[in-house]
């Protein structure tokens, strides 16, 4: 896909990540875009805010998009490489593409998704890396809880 | 694990599946049990009831259990073989065991979980099969929507 468009969409996910950080939460954001480029849903990790371990950024964006008959052609944009839980979401529902802010601080299941035909766009965005590096440094227990380690 | 205990736990998941059916929803239920055998959370698919595609039975039970520091020794009990989304949840959070009512009407990611060290107990329960067979026959579109097909 077009890198300028990918970076524009990442901006939506980054705004979500910053909002989560501002609420005292884990700074990971995501957005689901339709095949026509329209924004279907956006969200951020809500473990701390709602005491809800099921709301990772990607699942929050997926939920916000509501019921969809098909995910063909959709793109999940996320500030961080998706964990197995969120990678499973992408595979099960047939989301076509994943745009990833960074996979330096955490390497999830995106290689597995690529093997199963999902288009992966890895942006290596310095702001995404910085958000997570700073967060993990100050809240290692919370981060480990969020990834089940 | 002990088959009598497994079938007893499946009863909790089955009660959730029946409750979902009674609400006009997709009849899949689940429960998360702790290492000490205590019930941590239970739930059922809520796509129809809440218009929420992120609430599969397993994610609903996981959510109901709230934040947990570790899932070591826990068991996810589900009436149906877990889809990739729910299998990813089990793998990411290190849930140790999955008790499955049936994998006849849908074969999800439980072989993959077994390859990654998760203990799988497949019960081949006739009531679980019957619930899904009847549901899929009458609501094929809803079922396909729920598994992204």
mmCIF file of C-alpha atoms in Angstrom:
data_model
loop_
_atom_site.group_PDB
_atom_site.id
_atom_site.type_symbol
_atom_site.label_atom_id
_atom_site.label_comp_id
_atom_site.label_asym_id
_atom_site.label_seq_id
_atom_site.Cartn_x
_atom_site.Cartn_y
_atom_site.Cartn_z
ATOM 1 C CA UNK A 1 0.000 0.000 0.000
ATOM 2 C CA UNK A 2 0.919 3.657 -0.267
ATOM 3 C CA UNK A 3 3.316 4.575 2.580
ATOM 4 C CA UNK A 4 1.849 8.060 2.967
ATOM 5 C CA UNK A 5 -1.615 6.598 3.423
ATOM 6 C CA UNK A 6 -0.257 3.971 5.839
ATOM 7 C CA UNK A 7 1.419 6.686 7.926
ATOM 8 C CA UNK A 8 -1.751 8.750 7.890
ATOM 9 C CA UNK A 9 -3.749 5.811 9.226
ATOM 10 C CA UNK A 10 -1.064 5.112 11.819
ATOM 11 C CA UNK A 11 -1.707 8.670 13.050
ATOM 12 C CA UNK A 12 -5.212 7.579 14.104
ATOM 13 C CA UNK A 13 -3.805 4.625 16.046
ATOM 14 C CA UNK A 14 -1.131 6.852 17.609
ATOM 15 C CA UNK A 15 -3.767 9.356 18.757
ATOM 16 C CA UNK A 16 -5.552 6.435 20.449
ATOM 17 C CA UNK A 17 -2.319 5.275 22.102
ATOM 18 C CA UNK A 18 -1.655 8.783 23.441
ATOM 19 C CA UNK A 19 -5.247 9.007 24.721
ATOM 20 C CA UNK A 20 -4.768 5.714 26.568
ATOM 21 C CA UNK A 21 -1.548 6.971 28.113
ATOM 22 C CA UNK A 22 -3.344 10.145 29.204
ATOM 23 C CA UNK A 23 -5.931 8.000 31.004
ATOM 24 C CA UNK A 24 -3.184 6.143 32.874
ATOM 25 C CA UNK A 25 -3.448 3.140 30.599
ATOM 26 C CA UNK A 26 -1.181 1.045 28.407
ATOM 27 C CA UNK A 27 -0.282 3.198 25.360
ATOM 28 C CA UNK A 28 -1.337 0.994 22.473
ATOM 29 C CA UNK A 29 -3.868 2.203 19.917
ATOM 30 C CA UNK A 30 -5.510 0.754 16.840
ATOM 31 C CA UNK A 31 -7.985 1.527 14.084
ATOM 32 C CA UNK A 32 -9.887 -0.586 11.571
ATOM 33 C CA UNK A 33 -10.223 0.847 8.065
ATOM 34 C CA UNK A 34 -12.637 -0.367 5.430
ATOM 35 C CA UNK A 35 -11.763 -1.486 1.918
ATOM 36 C CA UNK A 36 -12.852 1.984 0.705
ATOM 37 C CA UNK A 37 -10.527 3.730 3.171
ATOM 38 C CA UNK A 38 -13.282 4.770 5.573
ATOM 39 C CA UNK A 39 -12.647 4.533 9.304
ATOM 40 C CA UNK A 40 -14.788 1.701 10.715
ATOM 41 C CA UNK A 41 -13.632 1.806 14.334
ATOM 42 C CA UNK A 42 -10.828 2.971 16.607
ATOM 43 C CA UNK A 43 -9.794 2.205 20.155
ATOM 44 C CA UNK A 44 -7.042 1.656 22.669
ATOM 45 C CA UNK A 45 -6.011 -0.801 25.324
ATOM 46 C CA UNK A 46 -8.423 -0.562 28.292
ATOM 47 C CA UNK A 47 -6.968 -3.020 30.822
ATOM 48 C CA UNK A 48 -6.333 -0.341 33.416
ATOM 49 C CA UNK A 49 -9.182 2.048 32.623
ATOM 50 C CA UNK A 50 -11.976 -0.554 32.574
ATOM 51 C CA UNK A 51 -10.276 -3.393 34.444
ATOM 52 C CA UNK A 52 -10.923 -5.290 31.221
ATOM 53 C CA UNK A 53 -8.148 -7.658 30.088
ATOM 54 C CA UNK A 54 -10.036 -8.511 26.886
ATOM 55 C CA UNK A 55 -9.745 -4.995 25.484
ATOM 56 C CA UNK A 56 -6.452 -4.836 23.670
ATOM 57 C CA UNK A 57 -6.180 -1.961 21.198
ATOM 58 C CA UNK A 58 -7.038 -4.132 18.189
ATOM 59 C CA UNK A 59 -10.019 -5.813 19.851
ATOM 60 C CA UNK A 60 -11.254 -2.382 21.003
ATOM 61 C CA UNK A 61 -11.103 -1.055 17.416
ATOM 62 C CA UNK A 62 -12.746 -4.231 16.108
ATOM 63 C CA UNK A 63 -15.513 -3.900 18.705
ATOM 64 C CA UNK A 64 -16.038 -0.212 17.934
ATOM 65 C CA UNK A 65 -16.590 -1.103 14.270
ATOM 66 C CA UNK A 66 -19.634 -3.142 15.277
ATOM 67 C CA UNK A 67 -20.958 -6.140 13.383
ATOM 68 C CA UNK A 68 -19.635 -6.453 9.834
ATOM 69 C CA UNK A 69 -20.712 -9.028 7.316
ATOM 70 C CA UNK A 70 -17.204 -9.299 5.881
ATOM 71 C CA UNK A 71 -13.714 -7.997 6.634
ATOM 72 C CA UNK A 72 -12.428 -8.579 3.128
ATOM 73 C CA UNK A 73 -10.267 -5.645 2.134
ATOM 74 C CA UNK A 74 -10.153 -4.138 5.624
ATOM 75 C CA UNK A 75 -6.943 -2.973 7.305
ATOM 76 C CA UNK A 76 -6.134 -3.171 11.002
ATOM 77 C CA UNK A 77 -3.705 -0.420 11.948
ATOM 78 C CA UNK A 78 -1.946 -0.808 15.276
ATOM 79 C CA UNK A 79 0.886 1.005 17.022
ATOM 80 C CA UNK A 80 2.462 -2.316 18.111
ATOM 81 C CA UNK A 81 2.956 -5.770 16.593
ATOM 82 C CA UNK A 82 -0.247 -7.708 17.400
ATOM 83 C CA UNK A 83 -0.048 -10.363 20.133
ATOM 84 C CA UNK A 84 -1.370 -13.900 19.467
ATOM 85 C CA UNK A 85 -4.814 -12.918 20.714
ATOM 86 C CA UNK A 86 -5.058 -10.006 18.265
ATOM 87 C CA UNK A 87 -3.310 -11.941 15.492
ATOM 88 C CA UNK A 88 -5.915 -14.673 15.933
ATOM 89 C CA UNK A 89 -8.621 -12.030 15.564
ATOM 90 C CA UNK A 90 -7.130 -10.879 12.262
ATOM 91 C CA UNK A 91 -6.836 -14.427 10.914
ATOM 92 C CA UNK A 92 -10.274 -15.633 12.023
ATOM 93 C CA UNK A 93 -12.185 -12.706 10.608
ATOM 94 C CA UNK A 94 -10.211 -12.474 7.398
ATOM 95 C CA UNK A 95 -8.893 -8.949 7.889
ATOM 96 C CA UNK A 96 -6.780 -8.444 4.763
ATOM 97 C CA UNK A 97 -3.969 -6.209 5.945
ATOM 98 C CA UNK A 98 -2.204 -5.116 9.137
ATOM 99 C CA UNK A 99 -0.255 -1.860 9.362
ATOM 100 C CA UNK A 100 2.120 -1.982 12.346
ATOM 101 C CA UNK A 101 3.782 0.996 14.001
ATOM 102 C CA UNK A 102 6.665 -1.032 15.409
ATOM 103 C CA UNK A 103 7.771 -4.547 16.305
ATOM 104 C CA UNK A 104 10.914 -3.622 18.237
ATOM 105 C CA UNK A 105 9.594 -3.593 21.803
ATOM 106 C CA UNK A 106 7.311 -6.600 21.200
ATOM 107 C CA UNK A 107 7.268 -9.139 18.379
ATOM 108 C CA UNK A 108 3.816 -10.746 18.165
ATOM 109 C CA UNK A 109 2.197 -12.940 15.535
ATOM 110 C CA UNK A 110 2.608 -10.872 12.386
ATOM 111 C CA UNK A 111 5.006 -13.337 10.714
ATOM 112 C CA UNK A 112 2.373 -16.046 11.204
ATOM 113 C CA UNK A 113 -0.232 -13.760 9.660
ATOM 114 C CA UNK A 114 2.017 -13.105 6.658
ATOM 115 C CA UNK A 115 2.395 -16.899 6.213
ATOM 116 C CA UNK A 116 -1.389 -17.105 6.092
ATOM 117 C CA UNK A 117 -1.807 -14.492 3.401
ATOM 118 C CA UNK A 118 -2.300 -11.302 5.415
ATOM 119 C CA UNK A 119 -0.460 -8.282 3.967
ATOM 120 C CA UNK A 120 1.848 -6.841 6.626
ATOM 121 C CA UNK A 121 3.118 -3.255 6.483
ATOM 122 C CA UNK A 122 5.736 -2.630 9.176
ATOM 123 C CA UNK A 123 6.511 1.071 9.568
ATOM 124 C CA UNK A 124 9.195 1.123 12.294
ATOM 125 C CA UNK A 125 7.830 4.388 13.656
ATOM 126 C CA UNK A 126 10.087 6.066 16.263
ATOM 127 C CA UNK A 127 7.217 7.623 18.242
ATOM 128 C CA UNK A 128 5.532 4.218 18.629
ATOM 129 C CA UNK A 129 8.827 2.738 19.857
ATOM 130 C CA UNK A 130 9.392 5.598 22.275
ATOM 131 C CA UNK A 131 5.872 5.342 23.751
ATOM 132 C CA UNK A 132 6.317 1.645 24.533
ATOM 133 C CA UNK A 133 9.961 1.861 25.671
ATOM 134 C CA UNK A 134 9.098 4.561 28.178
ATOM 135 C CA UNK A 135 5.978 2.759 29.349
ATOM 136 C CA UNK A 136 7.672 -0.641 29.786
ATOM 137 C CA UNK A 137 10.542 0.985 31.687
ATOM 138 C CA UNK A 138 8.181 2.575 34.207
ATOM 139 C CA UNK A 139 5.480 -0.136 34.384
ATOM 140 C CA UNK A 140 7.096 -3.508 33.697
ATOM 141 C CA UNK A 141 4.567 -5.436 35.822
ATOM 142 C CA UNK A 142 1.584 -3.947 34.009
ATOM 143 C CA UNK A 143 3.138 -4.676 30.651
ATOM 144 C CA UNK A 144 3.900 -8.283 31.585
ATOM 145 C CA UNK A 145 0.338 -8.693 32.839
ATOM 146 C CA UNK A 146 -0.996 -7.434 29.518
ATOM 147 C CA UNK A 147 0.922 -10.023 27.514
ATOM 148 C CA UNK A 148 0.529 -12.855 30.009
ATOM 149 C CA UNK A 149 4.182 -13.059 31.013
ATOM 150 C CA UNK B 1 -7.633 -34.464 33.919
ATOM 151 C CA UNK B 2 -10.487 -36.349 35.536
ATOM 152 C CA UNK B 3 -13.311 -36.845 33.001
ATOM 153 C CA UNK B 4 -16.036 -36.431 35.617
ATOM 154 C CA UNK B 5 -14.595 -33.057 36.641
ATOM 155 C CA UNK B 6 -14.229 -32.048 32.982
ATOM 156 C CA UNK B 7 -17.868 -32.917 32.294
ATOM 157 C CA UNK B 8 -18.962 -31.041 35.392
ATOM 158 C CA UNK B 9 -17.130 -27.917 34.187
ATOM 159 C CA UNK B 10 -18.589 -28.369 30.715
ATOM 160 C CA UNK B 11 -22.001 -28.161 32.401
ATOM 161 C CA UNK B 12 -21.222 -24.538 33.309
ATOM 162 C CA UNK B 13 -20.311 -23.736 29.706
ATOM 163 C CA UNK B 14 -23.425 -25.555 28.453
ATOM 164 C CA UNK B 15 -25.657 -23.549 30.808
ATOM 165 C CA UNK B 16 -24.117 -20.395 29.288
ATOM 166 C CA UNK B 17 -24.716 -21.681 25.745
ATOM 167 C CA UNK B 18 -28.374 -22.404 26.555
ATOM 168 C CA UNK B 19 -28.753 -18.949 28.131
ATOM 169 C CA UNK B 20 -27.372 -17.387 24.943
ATOM 170 C CA UNK B 21 -29.806 -19.379 22.822
ATOM 171 C CA UNK B 22 -32.668 -18.246 25.065
ATOM 172 C CA UNK B 23 -31.644 -14.629 24.411
ATOM 173 C CA UNK B 24 -31.768 -15.206 20.655
ATOM 174 C CA UNK B 25 -28.003 -15.457 20.423
ATOM 175 C CA UNK B 26 -25.407 -17.877 19.117
ATOM 176 C CA UNK B 27 -25.394 -20.875 21.518
ATOM 177 C CA UNK B 28 -21.751 -21.065 22.546
ATOM 178 C CA UNK B 29 -20.748 -20.856 26.192
ATOM 179 C CA UNK B 30 -17.507 -20.907 28.125
ATOM 180 C CA UNK B 31 -16.046 -20.727 31.606
ATOM 181 C CA UNK B 32 -12.579 -20.069 33.004
ATOM 182 C CA UNK B 33 -11.533 -22.168 35.998
ATOM 183 C CA UNK B 34 -8.609 -21.421 38.263
ATOM 184 C CA UNK B 35 -5.750 -23.767 39.102
ATOM 185 C CA UNK B 36 -7.560 -24.549 42.378
ATOM 186 C CA UNK B 37 -10.777 -25.472 40.562
ATOM 187 C CA UNK B 38 -12.603 -22.251 41.449
ATOM 188 C CA UNK B 39 -14.782 -20.587 38.820
ATOM 189 C CA UNK B 40 -13.073 -17.342 37.733
ATOM 190 C CA UNK B 41 -15.536 -16.246 35.049
ATOM 191 C CA UNK B 42 -18.262 -17.494 32.721
ATOM 192 C CA UNK B 43 -19.972 -16.096 29.661
ATOM 193 C CA UNK B 44 -21.485 -16.687 26.262
ATOM 194 C CA UNK B 45 -21.340 -15.322 22.749
ATOM 195 C CA UNK B 46 -22.938 -11.848 22.667
ATOM 196 C CA UNK B 47 -22.769 -10.886 18.980
ATOM 197 C CA UNK B 48 -26.542 -10.659 18.623
ATOM 198 C CA UNK B 49 -27.484 -9.537 22.124
ATOM 199 C CA UNK B 50 -24.970 -6.672 22.386
ATOM 200 C CA UNK B 51 -24.156 -6.170 18.707
ATOM 201 C CA UNK B 52 -20.622 -6.956 19.858
ATOM 202 C CA UNK B 53 -18.514 -9.092 17.507
ATOM 203 C CA UNK B 54 -15.617 -9.176 19.979
ATOM 204 C CA UNK B 55 -17.568 -11.159 22.563
ATOM 205 C CA UNK B 56 -17.116 -14.787 21.700
ATOM 206 C CA UNK B 57 -17.911 -17.180 24.536
ATOM 207 C CA UNK B 58 -14.264 -17.593 25.545
ATOM 208 C CA UNK B 59 -13.483 -13.875 25.469
ATOM 209 C CA UNK B 60 -16.655 -13.213 27.486
ATOM 210 C CA UNK B 61 -15.555 -15.707 30.164
ATOM 211 C CA UNK B 62 -12.021 -14.280 30.128
ATOM 212 C CA UNK B 63 -13.423 -10.756 30.510
ATOM 213 C CA UNK B 64 -15.756 -11.807 33.330
ATOM 214 C CA UNK B 65 -12.754 -13.178 35.238
ATOM 215 C CA UNK B 66 -11.281 -9.666 35.356
ATOM 216 C CA UNK B 67 -7.593 -8.877 35.556
ATOM 217 C CA UNK B 68 -5.412 -11.817 36.584
ATOM 218 C CA UNK B 69 -1.694 -11.690 37.203
ATOM 219 C CA UNK B 70 -1.181 -15.157 35.745
ATOM 220 C CA UNK B 71 -3.216 -17.803 33.952
ATOM 221 C CA UNK B 72 -0.847 -20.619 34.832
ATOM 222 C CA UNK B 73 -2.873 -23.684 35.749
ATOM 223 C CA UNK B 74 -6.177 -22.230 34.544
ATOM 224 C CA UNK B 75 -8.607 -24.104 32.298
ATOM 225 C CA UNK B 76 -10.814 -22.605 29.600
ATOM 226 C CA UNK B 77 -13.923 -24.722 29.147
ATOM 227 C CA UNK B 78 -15.910 -24.131 25.984
ATOM 228 C CA UNK B 79 -18.824 -25.850 24.293
ATOM 229 C CA UNK B 80 -17.140 -25.561 20.872
ATOM 230 C CA UNK B 81 -13.605 -25.841 19.487
ATOM 231 C CA UNK B 82 -12.064 -22.356 19.877
ATOM 232 C CA UNK B 83 -11.681 -20.253 16.726
ATOM 233 C CA UNK B 84 -8.317 -18.619 15.923
ATOM 234 C CA UNK B 85 -9.281 -15.505 17.851
ATOM 235 C CA UNK B 86 -10.040 -17.487 21.010
ATOM 236 C CA UNK B 87 -7.120 -19.878 20.443
ATOM 237 C CA UNK B 88 -4.847 -16.846 20.239
ATOM 238 C CA UNK B 89 -6.252 -15.649 23.567
ATOM 239 C CA UNK B 90 -5.389 -18.993 25.173
ATOM 240 C CA UNK B 91 -1.857 -18.994 23.777
ATOM 241 C CA UNK B 92 -1.048 -15.355 24.526
ATOM 242 C CA UNK B 93 -2.170 -15.468 28.133
ATOM 243 C CA UNK B 94 -0.727 -18.883 28.896
ATOM 244 C CA UNK B 95 -3.991 -20.602 29.801
ATOM 245 C CA UNK B 96 -2.821 -24.142 30.556
ATOM 246 C CA UNK B 97 -5.736 -26.296 29.454
ATOM 247 C CA UNK B 98 -8.790 -26.182 27.200
ATOM 248 C CA UNK B 99 -11.783 -28.470 27.722
ATOM 249 C CA UNK B 100 -13.859 -28.617 24.524
ATOM 250 C CA UNK B 101 -17.449 -29.816 24.250
ATOM 251 C CA UNK B 102 -17.179 -30.698 20.582
ATOM 252 C CA UNK B 103 -15.145 -30.107 17.428
ATOM 253 C CA UNK B 104 -17.536 -31.763 14.957
ATOM 254 C CA UNK B 105 -19.509 -28.732 13.755
ATOM 255 C CA UNK B 106 -16.434 -26.450 13.791
ATOM 256 C CA UNK B 107 -12.737 -27.283 13.995
ATOM 257 C CA UNK B 108 -10.808 -24.273 15.284
ATOM 258 C CA UNK B 109 -7.251 -23.866 16.530
ATOM 259 C CA UNK B 110 -7.038 -26.538 19.227
ATOM 260 C CA UNK B 111 -4.477 -28.678 17.348
ATOM 261 C CA UNK B 112 -2.243 -25.601 17.132
ATOM 262 C CA UNK B 113 -2.673 -25.047 20.856
ATOM 263 C CA UNK B 114 -1.728 -28.674 21.570
ATOM 264 C CA UNK B 115 1.443 -28.179 19.471
ATOM 265 C CA UNK B 116 2.288 -25.234 21.707
ATOM 266 C CA UNK B 117 1.940 -27.133 24.944
ATOM 267 C CA UNK B 118 -1.686 -26.492 25.902
ATOM 268 C CA UNK B 119 -3.474 -29.568 27.301
ATOM 269 C CA UNK B 120 -6.569 -30.275 25.204
ATOM 270 C CA UNK B 121 -9.481 -32.334 26.524
ATOM 271 C CA UNK B 122 -12.011 -33.035 23.761
ATOM 272 C CA UNK B 123 -15.261 -34.448 25.141
ATOM 273 C CA UNK B 124 -17.387 -35.034 22.016
ATOM 274 C CA UNK B 125 -20.537 -34.114 23.900
ATOM 275 C CA UNK B 126 -23.782 -34.859 22.008
ATOM 276 C CA UNK B 127 -25.735 -31.940 23.500
ATOM 277 C CA UNK B 128 -23.053 -29.468 22.377
ATOM 278 C CA UNK B 129 -23.147 -30.944 18.868
ATOM 279 C CA UNK B 130 -26.934 -30.827 18.763
ATOM 280 C CA UNK B 131 -27.066 -27.173 19.901
ATOM 281 C CA UNK B 132 -24.726 -26.064 17.113
ATOM 282 C CA UNK B 133 -26.162 -28.335 14.384
ATOM 283 C CA UNK B 134 -29.651 -27.005 14.998
ATOM 284 C CA UNK B 135 -28.448 -23.407 15.213
ATOM 285 C CA UNK B 136 -26.329 -23.549 12.038
ATOM 286 C CA UNK B 137 -29.204 -25.180 10.139
ATOM 287 C CA UNK B 138 -31.590 -22.351 11.027
ATOM 288 C CA UNK B 139 -29.147 -19.402 11.043
ATOM 289 C CA UNK B 140 -26.356 -20.139 8.562
ATOM 290 C CA UNK B 141 -25.728 -16.433 7.813
ATOM 291 C CA UNK B 142 -25.340 -15.523 11.466
ATOM 292 C CA UNK B 143 -22.982 -18.422 12.027
ATOM 293 C CA UNK B 144 -20.838 -17.497 9.022
ATOM 294 C CA UNK B 145 -20.705 -13.895 10.235
ATOM 295 C CA UNK B 146 -19.483 -15.066 13.635
ATOM 296 C CA UNK B 147 -16.550 -16.978 12.157
ATOM 297 C CA UNK B 148 -15.799 -14.491 9.387
ATOM 298 C CA UNK B 149 -16.826 -16.723 6.482
#
